[in-house]
Coordinates of C-alpha atoms in Angstrom, one line a residue:
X75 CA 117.6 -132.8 112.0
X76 CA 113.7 -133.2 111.7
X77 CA 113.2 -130.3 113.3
X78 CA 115.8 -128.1 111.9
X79 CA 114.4 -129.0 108.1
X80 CA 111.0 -128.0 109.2
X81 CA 112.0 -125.1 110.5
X82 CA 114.1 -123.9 107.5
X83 CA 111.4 -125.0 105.2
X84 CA 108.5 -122.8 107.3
X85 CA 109.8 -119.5 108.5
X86 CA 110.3 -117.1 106.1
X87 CA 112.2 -113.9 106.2
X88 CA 110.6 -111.4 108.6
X89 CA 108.2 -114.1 110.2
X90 CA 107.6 -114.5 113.5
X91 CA 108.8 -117.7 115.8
X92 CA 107.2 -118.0 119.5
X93 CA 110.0 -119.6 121.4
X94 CA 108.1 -120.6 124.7
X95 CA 110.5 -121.0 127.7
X96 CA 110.7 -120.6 131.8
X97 CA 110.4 -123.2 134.2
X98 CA 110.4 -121.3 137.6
X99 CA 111.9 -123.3 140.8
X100 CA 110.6 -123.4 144.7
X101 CA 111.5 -122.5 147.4
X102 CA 113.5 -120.1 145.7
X103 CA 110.5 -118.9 143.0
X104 CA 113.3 -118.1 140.3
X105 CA 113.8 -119.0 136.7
X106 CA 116.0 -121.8 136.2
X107 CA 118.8 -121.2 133.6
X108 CA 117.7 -124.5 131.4
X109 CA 115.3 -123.2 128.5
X110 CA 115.6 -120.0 128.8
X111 CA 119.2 -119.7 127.9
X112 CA 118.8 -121.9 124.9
X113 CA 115.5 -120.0 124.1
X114 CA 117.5 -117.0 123.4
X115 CA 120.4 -118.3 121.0
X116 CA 117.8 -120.0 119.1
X117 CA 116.6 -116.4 118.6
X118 CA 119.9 -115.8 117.5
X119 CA 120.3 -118.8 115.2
X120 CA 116.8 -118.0 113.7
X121 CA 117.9 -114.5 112.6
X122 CA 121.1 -115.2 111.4
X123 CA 119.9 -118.1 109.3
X124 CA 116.4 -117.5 108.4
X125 CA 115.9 -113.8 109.1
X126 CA 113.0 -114.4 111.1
X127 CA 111.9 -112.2 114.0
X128 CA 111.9 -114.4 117.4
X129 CA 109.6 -114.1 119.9
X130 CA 110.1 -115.5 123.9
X131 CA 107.1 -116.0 125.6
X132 CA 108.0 -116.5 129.3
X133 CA 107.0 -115.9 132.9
X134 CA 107.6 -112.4 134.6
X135 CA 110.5 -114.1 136.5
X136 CA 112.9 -114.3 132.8
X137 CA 112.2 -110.9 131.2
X138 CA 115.1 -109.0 132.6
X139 CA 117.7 -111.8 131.8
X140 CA 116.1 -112.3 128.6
X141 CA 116.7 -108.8 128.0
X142 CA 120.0 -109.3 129.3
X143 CA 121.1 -111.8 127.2
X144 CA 119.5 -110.7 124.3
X145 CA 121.6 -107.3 124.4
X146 CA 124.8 -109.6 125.2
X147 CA 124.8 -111.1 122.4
X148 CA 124.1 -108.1 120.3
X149 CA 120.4 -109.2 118.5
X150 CA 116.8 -108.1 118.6
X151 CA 114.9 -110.8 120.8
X152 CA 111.3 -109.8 121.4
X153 CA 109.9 -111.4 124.9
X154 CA 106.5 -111.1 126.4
X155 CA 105.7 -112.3 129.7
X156 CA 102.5 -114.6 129.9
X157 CA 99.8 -115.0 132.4
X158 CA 100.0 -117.6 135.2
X159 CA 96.5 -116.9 135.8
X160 CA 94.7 -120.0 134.2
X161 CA 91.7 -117.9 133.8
X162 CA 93.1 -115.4 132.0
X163 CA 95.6 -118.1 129.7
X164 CA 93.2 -118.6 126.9
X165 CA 92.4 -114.8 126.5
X166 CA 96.4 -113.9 126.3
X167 CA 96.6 -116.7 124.2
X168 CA 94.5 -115.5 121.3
X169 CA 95.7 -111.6 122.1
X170 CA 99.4 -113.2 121.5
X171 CA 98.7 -115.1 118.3
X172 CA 96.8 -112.4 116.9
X173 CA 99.2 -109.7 117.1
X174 CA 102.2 -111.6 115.7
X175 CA 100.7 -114.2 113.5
X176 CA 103.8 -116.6 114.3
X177 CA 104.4 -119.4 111.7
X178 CA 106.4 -121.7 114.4
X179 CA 106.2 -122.3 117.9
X180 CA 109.6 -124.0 119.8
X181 CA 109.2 -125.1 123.7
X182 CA 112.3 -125.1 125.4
X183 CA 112.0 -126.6 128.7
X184 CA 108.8 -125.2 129.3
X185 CA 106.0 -126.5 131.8
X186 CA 103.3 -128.3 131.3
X187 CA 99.8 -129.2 133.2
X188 CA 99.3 -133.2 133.3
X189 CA 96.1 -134.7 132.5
X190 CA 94.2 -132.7 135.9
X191 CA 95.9 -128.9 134.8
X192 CA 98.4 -129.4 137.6
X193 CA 102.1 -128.3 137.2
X194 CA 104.8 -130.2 138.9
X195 CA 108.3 -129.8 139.4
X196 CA 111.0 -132.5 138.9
X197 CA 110.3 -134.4 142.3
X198 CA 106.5 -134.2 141.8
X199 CA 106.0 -131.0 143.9
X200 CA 102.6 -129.2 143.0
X201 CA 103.9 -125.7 141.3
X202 CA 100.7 -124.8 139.3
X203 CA 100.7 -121.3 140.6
X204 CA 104.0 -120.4 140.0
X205 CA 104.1 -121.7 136.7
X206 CA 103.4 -119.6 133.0
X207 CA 100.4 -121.6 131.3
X208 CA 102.3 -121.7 128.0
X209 CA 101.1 -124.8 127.2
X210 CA 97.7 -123.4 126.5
X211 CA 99.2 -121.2 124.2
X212 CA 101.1 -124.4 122.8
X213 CA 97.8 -126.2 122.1
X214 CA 95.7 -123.2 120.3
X215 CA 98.8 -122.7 117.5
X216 CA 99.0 -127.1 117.4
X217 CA 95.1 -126.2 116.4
X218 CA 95.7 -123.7 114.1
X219 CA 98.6 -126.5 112.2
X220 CA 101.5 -124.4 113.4
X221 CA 104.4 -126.1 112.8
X222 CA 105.4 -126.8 116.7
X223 CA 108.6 -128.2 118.7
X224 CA 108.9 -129.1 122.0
X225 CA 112.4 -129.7 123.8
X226 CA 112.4 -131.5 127.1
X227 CA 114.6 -133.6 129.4
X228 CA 112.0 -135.3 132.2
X229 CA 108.3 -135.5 131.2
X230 CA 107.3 -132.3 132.7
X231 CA 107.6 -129.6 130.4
X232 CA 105.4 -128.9 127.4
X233 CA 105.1 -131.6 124.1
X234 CA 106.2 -134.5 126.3
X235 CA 102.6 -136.4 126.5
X236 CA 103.8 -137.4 123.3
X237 CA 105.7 -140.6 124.8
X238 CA 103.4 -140.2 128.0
X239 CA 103.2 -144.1 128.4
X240 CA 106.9 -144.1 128.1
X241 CA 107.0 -141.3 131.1
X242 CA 104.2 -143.4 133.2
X243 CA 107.0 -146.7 133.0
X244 CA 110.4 -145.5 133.2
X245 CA 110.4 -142.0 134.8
X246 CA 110.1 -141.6 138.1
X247 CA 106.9 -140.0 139.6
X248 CA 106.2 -140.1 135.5
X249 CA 102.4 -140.6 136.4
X250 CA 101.9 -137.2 138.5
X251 CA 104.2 -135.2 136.6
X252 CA 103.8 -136.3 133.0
X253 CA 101.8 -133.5 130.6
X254 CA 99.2 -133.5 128.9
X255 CA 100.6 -131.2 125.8
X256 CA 101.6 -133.7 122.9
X257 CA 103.9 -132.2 120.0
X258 CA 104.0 -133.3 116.6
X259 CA 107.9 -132.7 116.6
X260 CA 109.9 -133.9 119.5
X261 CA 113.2 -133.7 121.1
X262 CA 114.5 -135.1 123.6
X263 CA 117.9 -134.8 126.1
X264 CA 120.1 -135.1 128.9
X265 CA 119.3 -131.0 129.4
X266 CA 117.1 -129.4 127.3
X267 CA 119.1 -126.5 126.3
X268 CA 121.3 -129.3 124.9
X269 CA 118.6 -131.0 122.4
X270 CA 117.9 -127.4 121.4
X271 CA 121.9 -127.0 121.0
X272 CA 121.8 -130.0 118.5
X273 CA 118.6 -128.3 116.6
X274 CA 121.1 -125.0 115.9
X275 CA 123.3 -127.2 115.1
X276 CA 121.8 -129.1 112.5
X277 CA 120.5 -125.5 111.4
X278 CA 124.1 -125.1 110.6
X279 CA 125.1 -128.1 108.8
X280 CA 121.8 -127.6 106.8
X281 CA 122.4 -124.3 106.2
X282 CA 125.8 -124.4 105.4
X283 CA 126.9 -121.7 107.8
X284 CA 128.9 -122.6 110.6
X285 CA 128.4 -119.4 112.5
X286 CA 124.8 -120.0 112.9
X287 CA 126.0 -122.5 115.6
X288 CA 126.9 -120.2 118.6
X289 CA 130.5 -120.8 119.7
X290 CA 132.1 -121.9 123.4
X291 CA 132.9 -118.1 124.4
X292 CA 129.5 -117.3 123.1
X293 CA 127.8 -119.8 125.7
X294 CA 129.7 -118.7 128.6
X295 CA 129.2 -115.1 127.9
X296 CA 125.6 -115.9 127.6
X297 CA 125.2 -118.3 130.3
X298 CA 127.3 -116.1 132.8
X299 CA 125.0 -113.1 131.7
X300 CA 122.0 -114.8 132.7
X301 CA 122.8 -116.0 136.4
X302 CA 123.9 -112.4 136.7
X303 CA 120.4 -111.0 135.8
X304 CA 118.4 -113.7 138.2
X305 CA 118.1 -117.0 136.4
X306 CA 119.6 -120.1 138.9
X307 CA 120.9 -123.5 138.1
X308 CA 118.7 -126.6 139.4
X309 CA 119.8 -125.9 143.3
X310 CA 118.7 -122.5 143.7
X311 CA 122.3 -120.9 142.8
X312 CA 123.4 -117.7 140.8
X313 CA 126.3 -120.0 139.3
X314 CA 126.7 -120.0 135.6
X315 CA 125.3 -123.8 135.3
X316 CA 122.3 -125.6 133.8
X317 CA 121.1 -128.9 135.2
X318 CA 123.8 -129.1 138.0
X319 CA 126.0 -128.7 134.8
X320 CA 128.8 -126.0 135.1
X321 CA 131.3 -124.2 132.5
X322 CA 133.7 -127.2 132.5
X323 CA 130.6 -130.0 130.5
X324 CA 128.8 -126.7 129.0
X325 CA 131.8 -125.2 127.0
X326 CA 133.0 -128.5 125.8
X327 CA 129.4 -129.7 124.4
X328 CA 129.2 -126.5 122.5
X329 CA 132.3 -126.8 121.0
X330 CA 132.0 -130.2 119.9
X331 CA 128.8 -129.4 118.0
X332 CA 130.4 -126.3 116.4
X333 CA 133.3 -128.7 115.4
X334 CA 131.1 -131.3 114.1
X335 CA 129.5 -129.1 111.7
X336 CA 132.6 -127.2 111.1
X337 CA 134.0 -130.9 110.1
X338 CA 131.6 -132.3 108.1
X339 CA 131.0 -128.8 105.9
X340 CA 134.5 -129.5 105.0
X341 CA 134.3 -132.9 104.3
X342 CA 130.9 -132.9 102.6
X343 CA 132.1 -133.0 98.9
X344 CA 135.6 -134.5 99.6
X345 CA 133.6 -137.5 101.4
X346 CA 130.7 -137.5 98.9
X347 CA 131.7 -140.5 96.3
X348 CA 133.0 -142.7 99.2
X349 CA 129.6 -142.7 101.2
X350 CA 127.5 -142.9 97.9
X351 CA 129.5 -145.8 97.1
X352 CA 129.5 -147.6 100.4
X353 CA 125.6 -146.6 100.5
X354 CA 125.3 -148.6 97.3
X355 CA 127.5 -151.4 98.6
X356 CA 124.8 -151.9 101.5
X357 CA 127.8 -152.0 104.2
X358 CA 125.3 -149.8 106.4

């Protein structure tokens, strides 16, 4: 909800929102599905709420199922692919925020260097060449006091270092793989495209437009469109699943955050007097 009511209250019609995504796997060197598929119905949400133009910034290995998925679902999603050269990041960088002047940056499951520059994957596997160096990208808007959001479900992906002493106890391998990136708006989740789901959602409810949510055949039409054009779930497959997550627990999450805001749009003035009164009552 934080998120969402910064985001509605910064990005004006016809702005510009970077939406940073594309965590690339070994051995198979593909795009994993998580990010990137949230990345792009964000871009829907965003126009169909705020009429802002989206922006993904991803690795070479997501263009063509951004693309993809951006046609599926019938919007115009801009993408550019950035540099995994770490000598050439900070160059891009400033080309990239130059040309589009964004007013909000979003991370969606995107990688991050730890405190030494090196990229790992989930198990603490160096992947620093394989990787997109969003994260410098991250950091030069953070400078400029661009509103910024980062999504993430381990410790590896960009904005975590903001609970990196929580990373360094609990996670495992949290002291290799934790970043460096710190965000000044965090979410966290089982799955990153999930937190991101909730962040539409509450775009919704805020809003007051339940369509802004994407809906369950929406997701799978999405979802299925990007394992078709190269993305892979977690083990390396073409299978329409995120995290090791398949149709059966991603249709059914989707649809019970469309029905929640569906639900309490049409409750919110029937229930109004009976909250303010047990608000005033203390009972919570």
């Amino acid at each position: 909800m934080n998120a969402a009511e910064k985001l509605i209250r910064t990005v004006k019609r016809g702005e510009v929102v970077f939406i940073l995504s594309g965590f690339v796997l070994p051995p198979w060197n593909k795009a994993e599905t998580d990010g990137i598929v949230s990345a792009v119905l964000l871009g829907r949400a965003l126009i169909k709420g705020l009429g802002a133009k989206p922006v993904v910034v991803c690795p070479q290995e997501c263009v063509r199922a951004v693309q993809a998925m951006a046609a599926c679902i019938g919007e115009d999603i801009g993408v550019e692919i950035f540099t995994t050269d770490t000598a050439c990041a900070q160059t891009q960088a400033e080309q990239l925020i130059g040309d589009y002047s964004p007013v909000a940056v979003v991370s969606i499951e995107c990688p991050g260097g730890n405190d030494r520059g090196v990229y790992h994957n989930a198990t603490g596997v160096d992947v620093t060449d394989l990787e997109a160096k969003q994260d410098v990208l991250f950091k030069k808007l953070q400078q400029r006091n661009v509103l910024n959001i980062a999504i993430g479900d381990l410790g590896n992906e960009i904005g975590l270092g903001a609970i990196g002493e929580t990373l360094k106890t609990y996670i495992p391998k949290g002291k290799i793989i934790g970043v460096e990136t710190k965000t000044d708006n965090l979410i966290t989740a089982t799955v990153s495209d999930w937190g991101c789901y909730a962040m539409i959602a509450a775009m919704a409810f805020l809003l007051e437009d339940e369509k802004i949510m994407h809906s369950w055949e929406l997701e799978q039409a999405v979802l299925t469109c990007g394992a078709e054009h190269g993305l892979v779930d977690m083990y390396g497959e073409h299978i329409p699943a995120i995290d090791g997550f398949g149709l059966n627990i991603q249709l059914p999450m989707v649809e019970l955050m469309g029905g929640m805001v569906k639900r309490a749009l049409e409750l919110r003035q029937t229930c109004k007097n009976w909250f303010d009164q047990v608000d005033q009552l203390h009972y919570f």
